[in-house]
Short mmCIF file of C-alpha atoms in Angstrom, two decimals:
data_model
loop_
_atom_site.label_atom_id
_atom_site.label_comp_id
_atom_site.label_asym_id
_atom_site.label_seq_id
_atom_site.Cartn_x
_atom_site.Cartn_y
_atom_site.Cartn_z
CA MET A 1264 -0.01 0.02 0.01
CA LYS A 1265 1.54 3.24 -1.07
CA THR A 1266 1.16 6.21 1.29
CA ILE A 1267 0.74 9.88 0.90
CA ASP A 1268 4.35 10.46 1.84
CA GLU A 1269 5.38 8.61 -1.29
CA LEU A 1270 2.95 10.72 -3.30
CA LEU A 1271 4.34 13.97 -1.86
CA ALA A 1272 7.86 12.81 -2.61
CA GLU A 1273 6.88 12.27 -6.21
CA GLY A 1274 5.44 15.84 -6.27
CA VAL A 1275 1.80 16.95 -6.42
CA GLU A 1276 2.06 20.58 -7.63
CA GLY A 1277 -0.68 21.25 -10.16
CA LYS A 1278 -2.12 17.79 -9.84
CA ARG A 1279 -5.79 17.27 -9.10
CA VAL A 1280 -5.94 14.94 -6.05
CA PHE A 1281 -9.19 13.33 -5.11
CA VAL A 1282 -9.34 12.76 -1.35
CA ARG A 1283 -12.01 10.26 -0.24
CA ALA A 1284 -12.62 11.58 3.25
CA ASP A 1285 -15.13 10.73 5.94
CA LEU A 1286 -17.03 13.87 6.72
CA ASN A 1287 -20.06 11.92 8.03
CA VAL A 1288 -20.48 14.21 10.95
CA PRO A 1289 -23.58 14.32 13.27
CA LEU A 1290 -25.83 17.27 12.61
CA ALA A 1291 -28.61 18.90 14.72
CA GLU A 1292 -30.81 21.35 12.84
CA GLY A 1293 -27.99 21.87 10.36
CA GLU A 1294 -25.30 22.43 13.04
CA ILE A 1295 -22.33 20.08 13.44
CA THR A 1296 -22.33 18.56 16.96
CA ASP A 1297 -19.03 16.72 16.67
CA ASP A 1298 -16.38 17.73 14.14
CA GLY A 1299 -13.91 14.94 15.03
CA ARG A 1300 -14.03 13.32 11.54
CA ILE A 1301 -13.35 16.61 9.80
CA ARG A 1302 -10.32 17.20 12.02
CA ALA A 1303 -9.12 13.70 11.40
CA VAL A 1304 -8.61 14.30 7.64
CA LEU A 1305 -6.98 17.78 8.09
CA PRO A 1306 -3.34 16.43 8.05
CA THR A 1307 -3.88 14.81 4.66
CA VAL A 1308 -5.70 17.79 3.10
CA LYS A 1309 -3.28 20.34 4.44
CA ALA A 1310 -0.19 18.39 3.33
CA LEU A 1311 -1.55 18.09 -0.19
CA ALA A 1312 -2.58 21.71 -0.39
CA ASP A 1313 0.86 22.83 0.99
CA GLY A 1314 2.41 20.72 -1.67
CA GLY A 1315 0.63 22.58 -4.36
CA ALA A 1316 -2.08 20.06 -5.16
CA GLU A 1317 -5.61 21.05 -6.34
CA VAL A 1318 -7.46 19.12 -3.65
CA ILE A 1319 -10.96 17.67 -4.23
CA VAL A 1320 -12.49 16.39 -1.02
CA ALA A 1321 -15.44 13.95 -1.29
CA SER A 1322 -17.51 12.06 1.31
CA HIS A 1323 -20.88 10.71 2.16
CA LEU A 1324 -23.13 11.96 5.00
CA GLY A 1325 -26.05 10.04 6.40
CA ARG A 1326 -28.20 7.73 4.28
CA PRO A 1327 -29.97 9.68 1.58
CA LYS A 1328 -31.78 7.56 -1.00
CA GLY A 1329 -29.53 8.10 -4.05
CA ALA A 1330 -30.93 11.54 -4.75
CA PRO A 1331 -30.18 15.06 -3.49
CA ASP A 1332 -31.64 15.79 -0.04
CA PRO A 1333 -30.89 19.18 1.63
CA ALA A 1334 -30.98 17.50 5.04
CA PHE A 1335 -27.78 15.57 4.15
CA SER A 1336 -25.88 18.32 2.38
CA LEU A 1337 -22.10 18.45 2.97
CA LEU A 1338 -22.17 22.27 3.07
CA PRO A 1339 -21.85 22.53 6.81
CA ALA A 1340 -18.87 20.15 6.67
CA ALA A 1341 -17.28 22.17 3.92
CA GLU A 1342 -17.74 25.36 5.90
CA ARG A 1343 -16.14 23.76 9.00
CA LEU A 1344 -13.23 22.42 6.91
CA ALA A 1345 -12.58 25.99 5.71
CA GLU A 1346 -12.55 27.25 9.28
CA LEU A 1347 -10.09 24.56 10.28
CA LEU A 1348 -7.84 25.10 7.40
CA GLY A 1349 -7.95 28.88 7.81
CA LYS A 1350 -8.60 29.37 4.04
CA PRO A 1351 -11.57 29.35 1.65
CA VAL A 1352 -13.02 26.02 0.45
CA ALA A 1353 -15.05 25.93 -2.68
CA PHE A 1354 -18.30 23.93 -2.57
CA ALA A 1355 -19.90 22.18 -5.46
CA GLN A 1356 -23.67 21.57 -5.23
CA ASP A 1357 -23.48 18.35 -7.10
CA THR A 1358 -21.16 15.38 -7.31
CA VAL A 1359 -20.14 14.93 -10.94
CA GLY A 1360 -22.28 17.50 -12.74
CA PRO A 1361 -21.56 21.07 -13.97
CA ALA A 1362 -21.08 22.50 -10.47
CA ALA A 1363 -18.45 19.88 -9.59
CA HIS A 1364 -16.51 20.47 -12.84
CA ASP A 1365 -16.71 24.22 -12.41
CA ALA A 1366 -15.47 24.01 -8.87
CA VAL A 1367 -12.56 21.76 -9.84
CA ASP A 1368 -11.71 23.70 -12.96
CA GLY A 1369 -11.56 26.83 -10.78
CA LEU A 1370 -8.91 25.49 -8.44
CA GLU A 1371 -5.46 26.88 -8.31
CA PRO A 1372 -2.54 25.05 -6.79
CA GLY A 1373 -2.91 24.84 -3.02
CA GLN A 1374 -6.69 25.31 -3.11
CA VAL A 1375 -9.40 22.97 -1.84
CA ALA A 1376 -12.92 22.16 -3.02
CA VAL A 1377 -15.59 19.85 -1.52
CA ILE A 1378 -18.08 18.19 -3.77
CA GLU A 1379 -21.69 17.40 -2.64
CA ASN A 1380 -22.68 14.23 -0.81
CA LEU A 1381 -21.57 11.15 -2.88
CA ARG A 1382 -24.68 9.30 -1.83
CA PHE A 1383 -26.80 11.80 -3.76
CA ASN A 1384 -25.89 9.62 -6.73
CA ALA A 1385 -27.31 6.11 -6.65
CA GLY A 1386 -24.20 4.78 -8.29
CA GLU A 1387 -22.16 5.30 -5.10
CA THR A 1388 -23.87 2.55 -3.12
CA SER A 1389 -25.26 0.36 -5.97
CA LYS A 1390 -24.74 -3.38 -5.64
CA ASP A 1391 -24.57 -3.46 -9.44
CA ASP A 1392 -20.93 -3.46 -10.47
CA THR A 1393 -21.67 -1.68 -13.82
CA GLU A 1394 -23.67 1.16 -12.18
CA ARG A 1395 -21.07 1.63 -9.60
CA GLY A 1396 -18.30 1.59 -12.22
CA GLU A 1397 -20.03 4.23 -14.33
CA PHE A 1398 -20.17 6.56 -11.31
CA ALA A 1399 -16.52 5.80 -10.57
CA ASP A 1400 -15.66 6.72 -14.13
CA GLN A 1401 -17.40 10.09 -13.72
CA LEU A 1402 -15.48 10.75 -10.46
CA ALA A 1403 -12.19 9.68 -12.00
CA ALA A 1404 -12.70 12.35 -14.72
CA LEU A 1405 -12.40 15.02 -12.01
CA ALA A 1406 -8.86 14.03 -10.87
CA ASP A 1407 -5.35 12.79 -11.59
CA VAL A 1408 -4.67 10.96 -8.35
CA TYR A 1409 -6.67 9.26 -5.61
CA VAL A 1410 -5.93 9.41 -1.85
CA GLY A 1411 -8.12 7.15 0.33
CA ASP A 1412 -8.46 8.65 3.84
CA GLY A 1413 -12.09 7.81 4.80
CA PHE A 1414 -11.45 5.05 7.26
CA GLY A 1415 -15.04 5.12 8.45
CA ALA A 1416 -16.16 3.91 5.01
CA VAL A 1417 -13.50 1.31 4.03
CA HIS A 1418 -15.75 -1.53 4.99
CA ARG A 1419 -18.19 -0.47 2.23
CA LYS A 1420 -17.91 -1.70 -1.37
CA HIS A 1421 -18.95 1.72 -2.71
CA ALA A 1422 -17.91 3.43 -5.94
CA SER A 1423 -15.66 6.13 -4.30
CA VAL A 1424 -14.16 3.59 -1.90
CA TYR A 1425 -13.67 0.50 -3.96
CA ASP A 1426 -14.06 1.18 -7.70
CA LEU A 1427 -12.41 4.63 -7.97
CA PRO A 1428 -8.95 3.66 -6.77
CA ALA A 1429 -8.63 1.12 -9.64
CA ARG A 1430 -9.10 4.01 -12.15
CA LEU A 1431 -6.41 6.35 -10.75
CA PRO A 1432 -2.92 6.13 -9.17
CA HIS A 1433 -3.87 5.53 -5.52
CA TYR A 1434 -2.38 6.19 -2.08
CA ALA A 1435 -3.36 5.89 1.51
CA GLY A 1436 -3.77 9.15 3.46
CA TYR A 1437 -2.34 9.79 6.93
CA LEU A 1438 -5.54 8.75 8.72
CA ILE A 1439 -5.92 5.38 7.04
CA ALA A 1440 -2.18 4.64 7.53
CA THR A 1441 -2.53 5.46 11.25
CA GLU A 1442 -5.72 3.42 11.66
CA VAL A 1443 -4.26 0.37 10.04
CA GLY A 1444 -1.12 0.59 12.13
CA VAL A 1445 -3.28 0.73 15.28
CA LEU A 1446 -5.37 -2.15 14.27
CA LYS A 1447 -2.29 -4.30 13.66
CA ARG A 1448 -1.30 -3.56 17.25
CA LEU A 1449 -4.69 -5.08 18.34
CA THR A 1450 -4.25 -8.20 16.17
CA ASP A 1451 -0.62 -8.96 15.48
CA GLU A 1452 1.37 -7.14 18.09
CA VAL A 1453 -0.77 -7.36 21.21
CA LYS A 1454 0.77 -6.53 24.59
CA ARG A 1455 -1.06 -8.52 27.30
CA PRO A 1456 -3.27 -8.64 29.25
CA TYR A 1457 -5.52 -7.73 26.35
CA VAL A 1458 -8.89 -6.36 27.58
CA VAL A 1459 -11.82 -5.58 25.36
CA ALA A 1460 -14.77 -3.54 26.65
CA LEU A 1461 -17.86 -3.80 24.46
CA GLY A 1462 -21.12 -1.87 24.88
CA GLY A 1463 -23.75 -0.31 22.63
CA ALA A 1464 -27.33 -1.25 21.97
CA LYS A 1465 -27.35 -4.54 20.05
CA VAL A 1466 -25.47 -7.72 20.76
CA SER A 1467 -26.06 -8.83 17.18
CA ASP A 1468 -23.73 -6.03 16.01
CA LYS A 1469 -20.90 -7.45 18.09
CA LEU A 1470 -21.34 -11.20 17.77
CA ALA A 1471 -18.77 -11.67 14.97
CA VAL A 1472 -16.12 -9.67 16.80
CA ILE A 1473 -16.80 -11.54 20.05
CA ASP A 1474 -16.42 -14.74 18.09
CA GLN A 1475 -12.85 -13.63 17.02
CA LEU A 1476 -11.90 -12.09 20.40
CA LEU A 1477 -12.72 -15.29 22.37
CA GLY A 1478 -9.52 -16.69 20.88
CA LYS A 1479 -7.43 -13.53 21.35
CA ALA A 1480 -8.48 -11.34 24.30
CA ASP A 1481 -7.77 -12.18 27.96
CA ARG A 1482 -10.87 -10.39 29.23
CA LEU A 1483 -14.17 -9.20 27.79
CA LEU A 1484 -16.14 -6.58 29.65
CA ILE A 1485 -19.74 -6.31 28.49
CA GLY A 1486 -21.98 -3.27 29.03
CA GLY A 1487 -24.66 -1.18 27.34
CA GLY A 1488 -27.86 -2.48 26.01
CA MET A 1489 -26.21 -5.66 24.80
CA ALA A 1490 -25.50 -6.70 28.35
CA TYR A 1491 -29.17 -7.54 29.07
CA THR A 1492 -29.20 -10.26 26.40
CA PHE A 1493 -26.17 -11.80 28.26
CA LEU A 1494 -27.96 -11.49 31.60
CA LYS A 1495 -31.10 -13.10 30.15
CA ALA A 1496 -28.99 -15.91 28.75
CA GLN A 1497 -27.82 -16.59 32.34
CA GLY A 1498 -31.44 -16.89 33.35
CA HIS A 1499 -31.96 -13.50 34.98
CA GLU A 1500 -34.94 -11.20 34.76
CA VAL A 1501 -34.19 -8.09 32.64
CA GLY A 1502 -37.57 -6.28 32.83
CA ILE A 1503 -38.28 -4.11 29.80
CA SER A 1504 -34.58 -3.64 29.05
CA LEU A 1505 -33.31 -3.86 25.51
CA LEU A 1506 -33.25 -7.53 24.65
CA GLN A 1507 -32.49 -9.55 21.53
CA GLU A 1508 -34.28 -12.75 22.31
CA ASP A 1509 -33.18 -14.40 19.06
CA GLN A 1510 -29.51 -13.93 20.02
CA ILE A 1511 -29.79 -15.80 23.39
CA PRO A 1512 -28.66 -19.17 21.91
CA ALA A 1513 -25.56 -17.61 20.39
CA VAL A 1514 -24.81 -15.74 23.63
CA LYS A 1515 -25.12 -18.87 25.68
CA GLU A 1516 -22.57 -20.55 23.35
CA TYR A 1517 -20.13 -17.70 23.84
CA ILE A 1518 -20.52 -17.74 27.60
CA LYS A 1519 -19.60 -21.41 27.51
CA ARG A 1520 -16.73 -20.91 25.04
CA ALA A 1521 -15.30 -18.15 27.25
CA GLU A 1522 -15.31 -20.60 30.19
CA ASP A 1523 -13.74 -23.39 28.22
CA SER A 1524 -10.99 -21.18 26.73
CA GLY A 1525 -10.08 -19.31 29.91
CA VAL A 1526 -11.30 -15.94 28.77
CA GLU A 1527 -12.63 -13.86 31.56
CA LEU A 1528 -16.15 -12.73 30.60
CA VAL A 1529 -17.22 -9.93 32.96
CA LEU A 1530 -20.87 -8.83 33.15
CA PRO A 1531 -22.50 -6.06 35.20
CA VAL A 1532 -23.23 -6.81 38.84
CA ASP A 1533 -25.51 -3.77 39.29
CA VAL A 1534 -27.46 -1.48 36.87
CA LEU A 1535 -29.32 1.73 36.92
CA VAL A 1536 -33.03 1.19 36.06
CA SER A 1537 -36.07 3.37 35.38
CA PRO A 1538 -39.66 2.61 34.18
CA GLU A 1539 -39.13 4.90 31.21
CA PHE A 1540 -36.45 5.99 28.76
CA PRO A 1541 -35.04 9.45 29.57
CA ASP A 1542 -35.75 12.66 27.52
CA LEU A 1543 -32.55 13.34 25.69
CA LYS A 1544 -33.70 16.72 24.37
CA THR A 1545 -34.54 18.37 27.69
CA LYS A 1546 -32.19 16.20 29.82
CA ALA A 1547 -34.86 16.40 32.48
CA PRO A 1548 -33.87 14.52 35.69
CA ALA A 1549 -34.52 10.80 35.41
CA ASN A 1550 -34.06 9.76 39.03
CA PRO A 1551 -32.90 6.14 38.32
CA THR A 1552 -32.75 3.38 40.86
CA THR A 1553 -29.71 1.16 41.42
CA VAL A 1554 -30.50 -2.59 41.52
CA ALA A 1555 -28.49 -5.83 41.36
CA ALA A 1556 -28.08 -7.08 37.86
CA ASP A 1557 -29.89 -10.25 38.71
CA ALA A 1558 -32.80 -8.39 40.35
CA ILE A 1559 -34.15 -6.03 37.68
CA PRO A 1560 -37.87 -5.35 38.33
CA ALA A 1561 -40.20 -6.66 35.58
CA ASP A 1562 -41.48 -3.12 34.87
CA GLN A 1563 -38.02 -1.41 34.77
CA GLU A 1564 -35.43 -0.82 32.06
CA GLY A 1565 -31.76 -1.02 32.52
CA LEU A 1566 -30.02 2.17 31.20
CA ASP A 1567 -26.51 2.18 32.61
CA ILE A 1568 -24.10 0.02 34.61
CA GLY A 1569 -24.20 0.70 38.34
CA PRO A 1570 -21.54 2.02 40.74
CA GLN A 1571 -20.21 -1.47 41.76
CA THR A 1572 -19.87 -2.45 38.15
CA ARG A 1573 -17.96 0.74 37.37
CA LYS A 1574 -15.45 -0.10 40.13
CA LEU A 1575 -15.31 -3.73 38.91
CA TYR A 1576 -14.65 -2.69 35.29
CA ALA A 1577 -12.04 -0.17 36.39
CA SER A 1578 -10.21 -2.83 38.29
CA LYS A 1579 -10.24 -5.19 35.29
CA LEU A 1580 -8.71 -2.41 33.08
CA ALA A 1581 -6.05 -1.33 35.68
CA ASP A 1582 -3.37 -3.93 34.80
CA ALA A 1583 -4.08 -4.20 31.04
CA GLY A 1584 -1.40 -3.99 28.41
CA THR A 1585 -3.70 -3.36 25.59
CA VAL A 1586 -7.36 -2.10 25.68
CA PHE A 1587 -9.93 -1.84 22.87
CA TRP A 1588 -13.17 -0.15 23.78
CA ASN A 1589 -16.22 -0.10 21.43
CA GLY A 1590 -19.67 1.03 22.61
CA PRO A 1591 -20.94 3.06 25.51
CA MET A 1592 -21.98 1.50 28.83
CA GLY A 1593 -25.33 3.25 28.97
CA VAL A 1594 -27.40 6.09 27.62
CA PHE A 1595 -24.48 8.49 27.96
CA GLU A 1596 -26.31 11.41 26.25
CA HIS A 1597 -28.25 11.86 29.49
CA PRO A 1598 -26.34 12.98 32.50
CA ASP A 1599 -28.10 10.53 34.81
CA TYR A 1600 -26.87 7.62 32.74
CA ALA A 1601 -23.42 8.84 31.67
CA GLU A 1602 -21.44 7.73 34.71
CA GLY A 1603 -20.80 4.15 33.46
CA THR A 1604 -19.30 5.31 30.11
CA LYS A 1605 -17.43 8.07 31.98
CA ALA A 1606 -15.97 5.47 34.36
CA VAL A 1607 -14.72 3.26 31.53
CA ALA A 1608 -13.22 6.19 29.72
CA GLN A 1609 -11.45 7.30 32.94
CA ALA A 1610 -10.17 3.81 33.51
CA LEU A 1611 -8.59 3.76 30.09
CA LEU A 1612 -6.86 7.06 30.93
CA ASP A 1613 -5.62 5.68 34.27
CA SER A 1614 -4.38 2.41 32.71
CA PRO A 1615 -0.77 2.10 31.47
CA ALA A 1616 -2.05 0.13 28.52
CA PHE A 1617 -2.08 1.06 24.87
CA THR A 1618 -5.74 2.24 24.58
CA VAL A 1619 -7.89 2.37 21.49
CA VAL A 1620 -11.39 3.93 21.50
CA GLY A 1621 -13.13 2.15 18.54
CA GLY A 1622 -15.02 5.00 16.97
CA GLY A 1623 -18.75 5.56 16.64
CA ASP A 1624 -20.62 6.35 19.88
CA SER A 1625 -17.53 5.66 22.01
CA ALA A 1626 -15.59 8.39 20.25
CA ALA A 1627 -18.60 10.71 20.46
CA ALA A 1628 -18.94 9.98 24.18
CA VAL A 1629 -15.29 10.78 24.83
CA ARG A 1630 -15.78 14.29 23.30
CA LEU A 1631 -19.26 14.87 24.78
CA LEU A 1632 -18.10 13.98 28.26
CA GLY A 1633 -15.15 16.38 28.09
CA PHE A 1634 -12.18 14.05 27.98
CA ASP A 1635 -8.89 15.03 26.38
CA GLU A 1636 -8.77 13.16 23.18
CA ASN A 1637 -4.98 13.25 23.02
CA ALA A 1638 -4.80 11.43 26.36
CA PHE A 1639 -5.91 8.12 24.69
CA GLY A 1640 -3.59 5.91 22.63
CA HIS A 1641 -5.87 6.28 19.63
CA ILE A 1642 -9.48 7.32 18.92
CA SER A 1643 -10.67 5.58 15.72
CA THR A 1644 -12.95 7.37 13.22
CA GLY A 1645 -14.59 4.18 12.07
CA GLY A 1646 -16.53 2.01 14.56
CA GLY A 1647 -17.88 -0.40 11.98
CA ALA A 1648 -14.65 -0.55 10.01
CA SER A 1649 -12.65 -1.21 13.22
CA LEU A 1650 -14.95 -4.12 14.21
CA GLU A 1651 -14.87 -5.69 10.79
CA TYR A 1652 -11.09 -5.52 10.74
CA LEU A 1653 -10.93 -7.25 14.13
CA GLU A 1654 -13.39 -9.83 12.88
CA GLY A 1655 -10.73 -10.72 10.25
CA LYS A 1656 -12.81 -9.57 7.32
CA THR A 1657 -11.24 -8.11 4.13
CA LEU A 1658 -12.18 -4.42 3.95
CA PRO A 1659 -12.92 -3.38 0.31
CA GLY A 1660 -11.52 0.09 0.78
CA LEU A 1661 -8.22 -1.22 2.10
CA ALA A 1662 -7.97 -3.94 -0.50
CA ALA A 1663 -8.44 -1.33 -3.24
CA LEU A 1664 -5.48 0.66 -1.97
CA GLU A 1665 -3.15 -2.39 -2.17
CA ASP A 1666 -1.01 -2.54 -5.28
#
């Protein structure tokens, strides 16, 4: 895999460089609530611009239905990129149409343009190779060189991620090179004990990675909504908590495999419960009750790990050599249910381990709860991509960057 450093050494002045970034930032009423993914691609964009390239930045945002939708416009991301770069950024209101060509044709060396949301074109996400290829051809006509730096999308077989690199000289940007290096430390160069903390809503999202980690990790800490399927699999009442009944047989198998293989599987010993889900808009006080994990009332919902579990998980992280954390421990967006996620984040900071926050809601929680991002070993920009890499899958976007 060639890297951007090799491209810069070859020289980029006057070349049109297409940067597939991940600007898929969360928006609330048109305002960006977390600009972490934009900041993550800055080193690549800045290096290319400083080298005299004409930089074309492209990304998806959200899940539009293959047609323009103002709710998913990349304009706010382009404006934020301009602020962070400290220079104007042109914005094209289409992907491969007249506006995109005008924006690109108007670039001078060192200047940057952002084209509109790639998913406004059905060819970007099409499962038909021909349709995807035709869109990739149109994108390729905009540029001379391709730089892949959208790690959060490399697990997708999409036109701009998979097909376009085959049509242009291609290189990995700084972010992708960093992410791949970190993931190798989680798979090939692990310092033990290797502790994995998994949370989030659905156990089904994590089954494949649990399957892989049962042969590699020393400890698995389970929290978030997925914990209640584990507790139910052990025969405990979980009330009206989030539960994936159809996953119970698989979870029972994993509990047994953990016992047989000597992997320490750690589940909550107490949880915060309430008869109703909290209001995340007003953040009105929820007044939760703490109960033992095996004594959740039938009319209550588990919404965070309890104080004893926080202490337990912190102790299980204290002597780690390597930690991978993916998924919050509770409904961290509400202050009454943020303490579990906060405790795990703080335990990572207190640990001497190499710590990796696996993107998605975990990365958002770190920023929302006020932690210093630079204090962690690495905060990934791609939750789904990180998990699929750890599952041992071939990621289309990385395969496309290989020579």
